[in-house]
Tab-separated table of C-alpha atoms in Angstrom:
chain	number	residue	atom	x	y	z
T	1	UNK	CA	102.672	146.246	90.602
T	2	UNK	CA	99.741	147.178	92.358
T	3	UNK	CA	97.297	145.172	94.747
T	4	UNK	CA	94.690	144.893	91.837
T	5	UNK	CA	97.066	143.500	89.182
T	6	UNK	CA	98.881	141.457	91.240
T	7	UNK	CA	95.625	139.401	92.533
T	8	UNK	CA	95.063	139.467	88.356
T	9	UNK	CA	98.056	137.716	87.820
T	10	UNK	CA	97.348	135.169	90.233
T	11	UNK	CA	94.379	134.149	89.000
T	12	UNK	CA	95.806	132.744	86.648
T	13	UNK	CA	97.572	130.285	88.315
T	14	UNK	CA	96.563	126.685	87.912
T	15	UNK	CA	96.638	124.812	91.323
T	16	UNK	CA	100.057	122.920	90.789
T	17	UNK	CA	101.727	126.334	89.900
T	18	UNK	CA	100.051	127.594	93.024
T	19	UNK	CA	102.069	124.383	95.223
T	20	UNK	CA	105.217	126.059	93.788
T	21	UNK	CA	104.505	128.962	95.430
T	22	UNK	CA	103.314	127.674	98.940
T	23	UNK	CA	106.642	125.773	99.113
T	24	UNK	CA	108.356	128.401	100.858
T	25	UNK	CA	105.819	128.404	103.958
T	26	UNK	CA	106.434	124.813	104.914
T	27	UNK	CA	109.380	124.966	107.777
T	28	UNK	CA	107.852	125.014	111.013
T	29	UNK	CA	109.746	127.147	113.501
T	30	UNK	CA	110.540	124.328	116.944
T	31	UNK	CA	110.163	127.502	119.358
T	32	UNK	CA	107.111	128.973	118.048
T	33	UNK	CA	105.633	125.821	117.696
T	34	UNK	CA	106.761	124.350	121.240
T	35	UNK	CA	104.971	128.273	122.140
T	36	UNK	CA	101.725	127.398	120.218
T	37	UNK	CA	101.744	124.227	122.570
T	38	UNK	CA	102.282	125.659	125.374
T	39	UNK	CA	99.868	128.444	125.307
T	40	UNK	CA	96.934	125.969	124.273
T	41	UNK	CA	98.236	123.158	126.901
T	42	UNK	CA	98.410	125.469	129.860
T	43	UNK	CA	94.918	127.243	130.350
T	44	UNK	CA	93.562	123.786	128.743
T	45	UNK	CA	94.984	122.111	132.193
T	46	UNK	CA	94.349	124.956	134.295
T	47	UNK	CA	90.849	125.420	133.327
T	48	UNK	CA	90.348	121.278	133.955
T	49	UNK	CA	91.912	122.575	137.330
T	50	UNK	CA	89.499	125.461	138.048
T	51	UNK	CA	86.423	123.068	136.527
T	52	UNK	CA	87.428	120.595	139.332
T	53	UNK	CA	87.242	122.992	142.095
T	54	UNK	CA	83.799	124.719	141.213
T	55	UNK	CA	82.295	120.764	141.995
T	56	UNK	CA	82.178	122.146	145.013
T	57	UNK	CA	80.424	125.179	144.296
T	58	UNK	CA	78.048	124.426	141.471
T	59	UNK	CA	77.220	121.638	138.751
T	60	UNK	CA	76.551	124.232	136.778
T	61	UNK	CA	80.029	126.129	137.178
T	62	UNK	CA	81.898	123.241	136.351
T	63	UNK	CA	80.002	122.420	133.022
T	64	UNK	CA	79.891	126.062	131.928
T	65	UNK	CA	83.686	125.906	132.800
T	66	UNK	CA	83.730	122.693	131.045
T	67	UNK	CA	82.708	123.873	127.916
T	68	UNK	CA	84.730	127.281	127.647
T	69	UNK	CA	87.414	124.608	127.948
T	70	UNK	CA	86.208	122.512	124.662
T	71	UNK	CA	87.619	125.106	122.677
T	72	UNK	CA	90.765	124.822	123.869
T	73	UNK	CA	90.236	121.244	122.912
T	74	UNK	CA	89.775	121.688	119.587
T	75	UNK	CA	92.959	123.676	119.350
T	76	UNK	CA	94.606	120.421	120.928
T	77	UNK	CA	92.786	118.412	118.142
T	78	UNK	CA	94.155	121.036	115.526
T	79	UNK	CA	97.495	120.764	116.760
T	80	UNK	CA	97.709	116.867	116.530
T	81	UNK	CA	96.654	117.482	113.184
T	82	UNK	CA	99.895	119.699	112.461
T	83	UNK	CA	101.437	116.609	113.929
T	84	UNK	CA	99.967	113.921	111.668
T	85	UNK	CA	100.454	116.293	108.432
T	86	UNK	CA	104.407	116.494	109.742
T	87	UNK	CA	104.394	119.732	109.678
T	88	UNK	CA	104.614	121.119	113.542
T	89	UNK	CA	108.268	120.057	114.442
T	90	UNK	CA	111.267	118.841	112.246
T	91	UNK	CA	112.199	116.330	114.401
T	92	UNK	CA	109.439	113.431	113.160
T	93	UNK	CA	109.828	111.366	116.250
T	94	UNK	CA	109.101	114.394	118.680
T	95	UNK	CA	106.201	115.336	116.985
T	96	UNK	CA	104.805	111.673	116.538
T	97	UNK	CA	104.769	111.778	120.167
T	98	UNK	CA	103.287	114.862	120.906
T	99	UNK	CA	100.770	113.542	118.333
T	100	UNK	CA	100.201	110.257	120.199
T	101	UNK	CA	100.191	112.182	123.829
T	102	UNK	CA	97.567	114.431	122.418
T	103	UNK	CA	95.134	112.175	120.810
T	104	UNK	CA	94.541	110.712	124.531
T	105	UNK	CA	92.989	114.265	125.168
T	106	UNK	CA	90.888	114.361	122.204
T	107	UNK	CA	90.215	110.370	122.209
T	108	UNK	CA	91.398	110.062	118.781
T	109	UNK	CA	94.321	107.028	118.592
T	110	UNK	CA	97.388	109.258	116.551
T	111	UNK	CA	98.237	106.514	113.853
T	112	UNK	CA	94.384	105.207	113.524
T	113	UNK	CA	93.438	108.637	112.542
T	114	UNK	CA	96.999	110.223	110.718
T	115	UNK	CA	96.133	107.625	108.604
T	116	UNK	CA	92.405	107.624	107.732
T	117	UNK	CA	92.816	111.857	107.234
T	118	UNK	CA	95.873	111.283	105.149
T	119	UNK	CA	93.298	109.010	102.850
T	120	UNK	CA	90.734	111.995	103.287
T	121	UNK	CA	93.690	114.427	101.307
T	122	UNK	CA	94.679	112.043	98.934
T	123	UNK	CA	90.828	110.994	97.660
T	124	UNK	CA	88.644	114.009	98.537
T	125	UNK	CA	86.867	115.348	95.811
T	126	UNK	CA	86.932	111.958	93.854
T	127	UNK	CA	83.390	110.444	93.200
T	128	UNK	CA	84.868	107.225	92.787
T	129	UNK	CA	86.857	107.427	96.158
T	130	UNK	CA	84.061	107.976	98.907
T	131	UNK	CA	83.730	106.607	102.206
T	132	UNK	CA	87.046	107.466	104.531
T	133	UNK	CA	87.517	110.661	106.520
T	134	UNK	CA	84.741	112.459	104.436
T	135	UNK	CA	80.903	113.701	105.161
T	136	UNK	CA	78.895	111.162	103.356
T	137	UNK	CA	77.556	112.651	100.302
T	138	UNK	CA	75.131	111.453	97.316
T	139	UNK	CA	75.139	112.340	93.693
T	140	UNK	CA	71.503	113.706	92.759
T	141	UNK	CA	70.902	110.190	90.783
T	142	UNK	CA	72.728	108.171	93.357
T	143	UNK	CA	69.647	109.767	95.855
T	144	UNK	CA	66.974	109.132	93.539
T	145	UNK	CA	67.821	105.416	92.704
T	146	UNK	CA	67.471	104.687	96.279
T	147	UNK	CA	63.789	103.070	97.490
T	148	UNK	CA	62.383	104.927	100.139
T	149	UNK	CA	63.906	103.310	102.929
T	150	UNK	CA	67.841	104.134	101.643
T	151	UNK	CA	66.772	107.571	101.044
T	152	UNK	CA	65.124	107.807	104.604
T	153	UNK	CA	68.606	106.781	105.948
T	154	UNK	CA	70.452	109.370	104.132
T	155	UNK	CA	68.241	112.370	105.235
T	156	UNK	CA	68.327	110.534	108.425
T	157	UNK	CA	72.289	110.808	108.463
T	158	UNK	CA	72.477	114.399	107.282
T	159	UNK	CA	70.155	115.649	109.731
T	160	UNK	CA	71.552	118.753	111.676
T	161	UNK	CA	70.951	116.281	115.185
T	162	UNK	CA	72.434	113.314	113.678
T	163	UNK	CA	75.863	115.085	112.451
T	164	UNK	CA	76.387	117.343	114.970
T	165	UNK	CA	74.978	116.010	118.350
T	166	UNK	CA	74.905	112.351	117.944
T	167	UNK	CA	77.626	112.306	115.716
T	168	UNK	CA	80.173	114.013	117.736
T	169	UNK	CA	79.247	111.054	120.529
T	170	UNK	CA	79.450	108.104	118.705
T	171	UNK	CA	82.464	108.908	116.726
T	172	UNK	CA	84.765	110.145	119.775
T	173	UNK	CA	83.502	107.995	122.535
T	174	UNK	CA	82.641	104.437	120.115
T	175	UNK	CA	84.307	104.417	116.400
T	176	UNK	CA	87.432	105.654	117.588
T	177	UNK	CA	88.034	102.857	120.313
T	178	UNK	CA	88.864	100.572	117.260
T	179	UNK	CA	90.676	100.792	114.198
T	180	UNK	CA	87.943	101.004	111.484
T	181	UNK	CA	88.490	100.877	108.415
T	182	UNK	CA	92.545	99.546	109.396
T	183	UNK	CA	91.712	96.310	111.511
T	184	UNK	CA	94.193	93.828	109.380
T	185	UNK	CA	97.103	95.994	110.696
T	186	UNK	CA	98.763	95.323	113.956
T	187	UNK	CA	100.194	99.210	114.019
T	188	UNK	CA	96.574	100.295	113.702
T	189	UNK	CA	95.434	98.149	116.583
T	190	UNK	CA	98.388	99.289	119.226
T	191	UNK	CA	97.353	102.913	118.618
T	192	UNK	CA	94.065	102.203	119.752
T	193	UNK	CA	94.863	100.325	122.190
T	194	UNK	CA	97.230	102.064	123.796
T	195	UNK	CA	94.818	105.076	123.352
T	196	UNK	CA	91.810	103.170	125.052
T	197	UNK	CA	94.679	102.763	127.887
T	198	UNK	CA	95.576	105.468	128.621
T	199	UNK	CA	91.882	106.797	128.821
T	200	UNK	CA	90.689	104.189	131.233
T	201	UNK	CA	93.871	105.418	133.509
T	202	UNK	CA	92.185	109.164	133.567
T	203	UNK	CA	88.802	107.975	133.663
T	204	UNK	CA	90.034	105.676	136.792
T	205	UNK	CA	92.266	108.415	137.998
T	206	UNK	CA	89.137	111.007	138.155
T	207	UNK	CA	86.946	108.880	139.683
T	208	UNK	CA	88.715	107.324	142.493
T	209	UNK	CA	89.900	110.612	143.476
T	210	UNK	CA	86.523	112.583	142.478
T	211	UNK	CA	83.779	109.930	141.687
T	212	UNK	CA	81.682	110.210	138.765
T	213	UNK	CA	81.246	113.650	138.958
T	214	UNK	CA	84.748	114.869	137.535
T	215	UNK	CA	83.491	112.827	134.004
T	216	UNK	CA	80.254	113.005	133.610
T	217	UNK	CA	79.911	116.914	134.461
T	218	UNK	CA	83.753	117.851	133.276
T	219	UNK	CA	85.500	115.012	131.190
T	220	UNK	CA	82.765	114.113	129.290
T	221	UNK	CA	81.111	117.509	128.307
T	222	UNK	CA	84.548	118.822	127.429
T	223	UNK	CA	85.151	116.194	124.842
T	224	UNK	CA	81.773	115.828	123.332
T	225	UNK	CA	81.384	119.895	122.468
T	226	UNK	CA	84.895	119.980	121.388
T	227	UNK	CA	83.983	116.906	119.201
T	228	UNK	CA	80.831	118.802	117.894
T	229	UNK	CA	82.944	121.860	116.794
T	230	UNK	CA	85.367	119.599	115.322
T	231	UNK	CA	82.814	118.334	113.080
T	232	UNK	CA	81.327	121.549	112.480
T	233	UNK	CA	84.643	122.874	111.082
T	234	UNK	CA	85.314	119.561	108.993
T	235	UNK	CA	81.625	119.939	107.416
T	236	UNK	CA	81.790	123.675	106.350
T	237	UNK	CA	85.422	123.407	105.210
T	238	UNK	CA	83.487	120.944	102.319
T	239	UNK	CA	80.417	121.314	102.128
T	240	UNK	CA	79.705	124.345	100.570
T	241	UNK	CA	77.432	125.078	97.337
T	242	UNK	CA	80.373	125.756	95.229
T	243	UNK	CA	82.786	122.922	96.591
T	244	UNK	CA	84.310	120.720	93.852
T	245	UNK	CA	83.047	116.701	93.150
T	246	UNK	CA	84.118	115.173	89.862
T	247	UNK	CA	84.810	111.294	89.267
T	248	UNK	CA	88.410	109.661	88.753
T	249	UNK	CA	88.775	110.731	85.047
T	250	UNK	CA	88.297	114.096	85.595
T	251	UNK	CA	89.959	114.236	89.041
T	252	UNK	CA	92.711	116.040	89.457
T	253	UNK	CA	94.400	116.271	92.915
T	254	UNK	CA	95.549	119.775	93.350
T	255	UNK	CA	92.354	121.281	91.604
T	256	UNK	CA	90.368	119.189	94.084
T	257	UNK	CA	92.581	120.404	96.915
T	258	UNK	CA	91.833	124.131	96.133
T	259	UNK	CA	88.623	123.967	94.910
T	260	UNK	CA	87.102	121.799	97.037
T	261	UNK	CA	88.141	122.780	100.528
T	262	UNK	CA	86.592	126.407	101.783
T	263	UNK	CA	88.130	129.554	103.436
T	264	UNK	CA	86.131	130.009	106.536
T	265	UNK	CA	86.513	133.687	107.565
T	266	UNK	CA	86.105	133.996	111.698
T	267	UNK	CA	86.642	136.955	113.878
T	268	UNK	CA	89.877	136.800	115.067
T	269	UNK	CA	89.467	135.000	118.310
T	270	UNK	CA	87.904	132.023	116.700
T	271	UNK	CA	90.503	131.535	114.637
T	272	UNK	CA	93.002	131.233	117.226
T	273	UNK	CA	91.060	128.797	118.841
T	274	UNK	CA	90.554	127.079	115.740
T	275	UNK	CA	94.165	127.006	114.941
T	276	UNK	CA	93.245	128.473	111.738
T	277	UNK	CA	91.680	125.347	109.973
T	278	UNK	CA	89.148	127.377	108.773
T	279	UNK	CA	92.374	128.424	105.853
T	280	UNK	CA	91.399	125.346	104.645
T	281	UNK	CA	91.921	125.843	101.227
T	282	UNK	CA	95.320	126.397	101.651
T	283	UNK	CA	96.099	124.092	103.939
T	284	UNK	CA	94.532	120.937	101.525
T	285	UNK	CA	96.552	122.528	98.574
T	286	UNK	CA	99.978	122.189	101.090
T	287	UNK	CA	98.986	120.437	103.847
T	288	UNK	CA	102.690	121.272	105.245
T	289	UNK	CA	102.620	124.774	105.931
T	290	UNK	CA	102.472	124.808	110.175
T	291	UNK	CA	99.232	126.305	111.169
T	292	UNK	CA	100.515	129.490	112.457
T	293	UNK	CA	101.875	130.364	108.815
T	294	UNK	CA	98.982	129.900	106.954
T	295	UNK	CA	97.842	134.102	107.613
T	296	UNK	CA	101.008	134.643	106.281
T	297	UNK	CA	100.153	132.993	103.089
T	298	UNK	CA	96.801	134.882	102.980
T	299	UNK	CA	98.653	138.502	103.727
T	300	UNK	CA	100.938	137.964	100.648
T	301	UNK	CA	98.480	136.816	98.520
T	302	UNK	CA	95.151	138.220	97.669
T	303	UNK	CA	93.856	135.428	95.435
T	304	UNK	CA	94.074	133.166	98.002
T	305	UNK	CA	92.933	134.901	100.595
T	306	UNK	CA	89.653	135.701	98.341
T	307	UNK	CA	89.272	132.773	97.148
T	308	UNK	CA	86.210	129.862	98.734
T	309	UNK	CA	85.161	132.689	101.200
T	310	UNK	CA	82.387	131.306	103.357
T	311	UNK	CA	81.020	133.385	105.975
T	312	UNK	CA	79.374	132.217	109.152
T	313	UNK	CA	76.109	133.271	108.087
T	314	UNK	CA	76.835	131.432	104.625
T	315	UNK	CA	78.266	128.251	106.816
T	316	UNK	CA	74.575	128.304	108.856
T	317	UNK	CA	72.880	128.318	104.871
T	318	UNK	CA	75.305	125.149	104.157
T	319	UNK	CA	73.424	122.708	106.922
T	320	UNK	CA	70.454	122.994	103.972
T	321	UNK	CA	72.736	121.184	100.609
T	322	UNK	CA	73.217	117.639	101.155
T	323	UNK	CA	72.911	116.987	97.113
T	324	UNK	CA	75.907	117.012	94.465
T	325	UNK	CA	74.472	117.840	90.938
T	326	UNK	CA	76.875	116.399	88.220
T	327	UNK	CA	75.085	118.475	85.756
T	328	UNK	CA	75.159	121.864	87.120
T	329	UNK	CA	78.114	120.958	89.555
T	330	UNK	CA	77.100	122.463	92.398
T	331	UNK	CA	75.634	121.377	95.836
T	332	UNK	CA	71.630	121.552	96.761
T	333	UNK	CA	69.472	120.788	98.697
T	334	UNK	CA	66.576	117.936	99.017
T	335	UNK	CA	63.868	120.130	97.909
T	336	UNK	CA	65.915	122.271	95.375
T	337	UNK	CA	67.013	118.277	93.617
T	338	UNK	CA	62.997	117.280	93.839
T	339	UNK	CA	62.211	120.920	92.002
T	340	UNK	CA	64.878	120.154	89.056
T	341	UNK	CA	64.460	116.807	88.735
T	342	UNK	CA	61.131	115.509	90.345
């Protein structure tokens, strides 16, 4: 069968069928992952290392050093994401703690947020189920039965500044010191805790050996623009003019999985860094295939691996939809919603 009829016969596929398939991707090899660790833990620590000693040289050095070494942040972030989805070790326990010893470095408590995102997989897509681990977004006649003031706040809250600059700050260095959202559970509460802990020992640590220095021109800088990519990736991998919204009687999980969630095609490079989250449609339809597996998914089959496509310039085009039309089911944008519908 050739290339063309074979991506024929998988369209055809409905999203459950397409589970079936992904099955066979889920087992996470323990070397190659303890590899994947150890190449992103390594020049993480060693660029923190060579940040450090550039104080001495130039401000500047050390923050331009500091923020070559957000990326390798987010691929930290990305791994304890493997972690909370169980799918980067066997052994639960190991990778619960590699989950937990990570989320100090990306001041995200492990249980807090395995949690929350494991809320985000099982409601996203669902009208009905808004509000946890999700970009807010309105329904064209939620926006317009708001008074001025409510709609202010909305365009307020999907401004470019507000999700991506401010945003990044206030949800890594503030919301994520508590449990939001979980505050009636004691489990909740230790993980942030013990989070909040163990950060005030490396904040401590830095300065009494460096002074402020070390965190406000390497520490902080590092986890802020990691924090702003991280937030970038989460918004394009939903928010795209095709995405899918629909409300609980027509919601459907593993439609909303693949429908919903895009396939954000970066060069190569990028996607290492990125730990290939930008496969997201895969990855929501079988959020247990290990990271490293999901190009193997693509490579063997073409459906998928055309399927959401969203190109960086296209991502850029997405910052402008902030609308969900229930009539034409599609995203749009403020002006396009006050054309249509006044």
């Amino acid at each position: 069968m050739n290339d063309r009829a074979s991506a024929m016969e998988q369209a055809t596929k409905s999203a459950q069928e397409w589970v079936r398939d992904l099955a066979k991707y889920r087992d996470p090899c323990v070397r190659r992952s303890t590899f994947e660790l150890a190449v992103t833990v390594v020049p993480f620590l060693a660029l923190w290392g060579l940040a450090w000693a550039a104080l001495s040289v130039s401000y500047w050095l050390a923050f331009a050093i500091a923020a070559v070494n957000s990326a390798f942040l987010v691929r930290l972030f990305c791994i304890q994401h493997d972690c909370g989805h169980a799918s980067f070790y066997n052994n639960r326990k190991v990778q619960d703690w590699v989950g937990r010893c990570l989320g100090v470095l990306t001041l995200t408590p492990y249980a807090v947020w395995k949690r929350t995102h494991a809320l985000h997989h099982a409601q996203h897509g669902n009208l009905d189920m808004r509000g946890i681990g999700d970009v807010m977004t309105l329904t064209v006649e939620e926006y317009r039965a708001r008074g001025w003031f409510g709609r202010l706040q909305y365009r307020l809250y999907r401004h470019p500044l507000v999700l991506f600059v401010l945003g990044p700050i206030y949800l890594f260095i503030l919301q994520n010191r508590i449990p939001l959202g979980l505050m009636k559970s004691w489990q909740y509460w230790w993980s942030a805790m013990g989070t909040n802990l163990m950060i005030a020992l490396i904040i401590g640590t830095l300065i009494w050996f460096g002074g402020l220095a070390p965190v406000l021109l390497i520490y902080l800088p590092t986890s802020v623009l990691a924090g702003a990519i991280g937030i970038w990736l989460f918004y394009v991998q939903h928010q795209f003019e095709t995405t899918h919204w629909s409300t609980s009687e027509e919601w459907q999980l593993h439609e909303a999985a693949l429908n919903g969630s895009s396939h954000y095609v970066l060069p190569r490079p990028l996607n290492w860094l990125s730990a290939n989250i930008g496969i997201h449609h895969v990855h929501h339809l079988y959020s247990r295939i290990p990271f490293y597996r999901l190009p193997e998914v693509l490579r063997d089959h073409i459906e998928l691996a055309e399927a959401q496509r969203l190109t960086f310039m296209d991502s850029l085009r997405s910052v402008n939809i902030h609308l969900w039309d229930e009539k034409l089911g599609r995203l749009m944008s403020f002006r396009e919603a006050r054309r249509l519908y006044g």
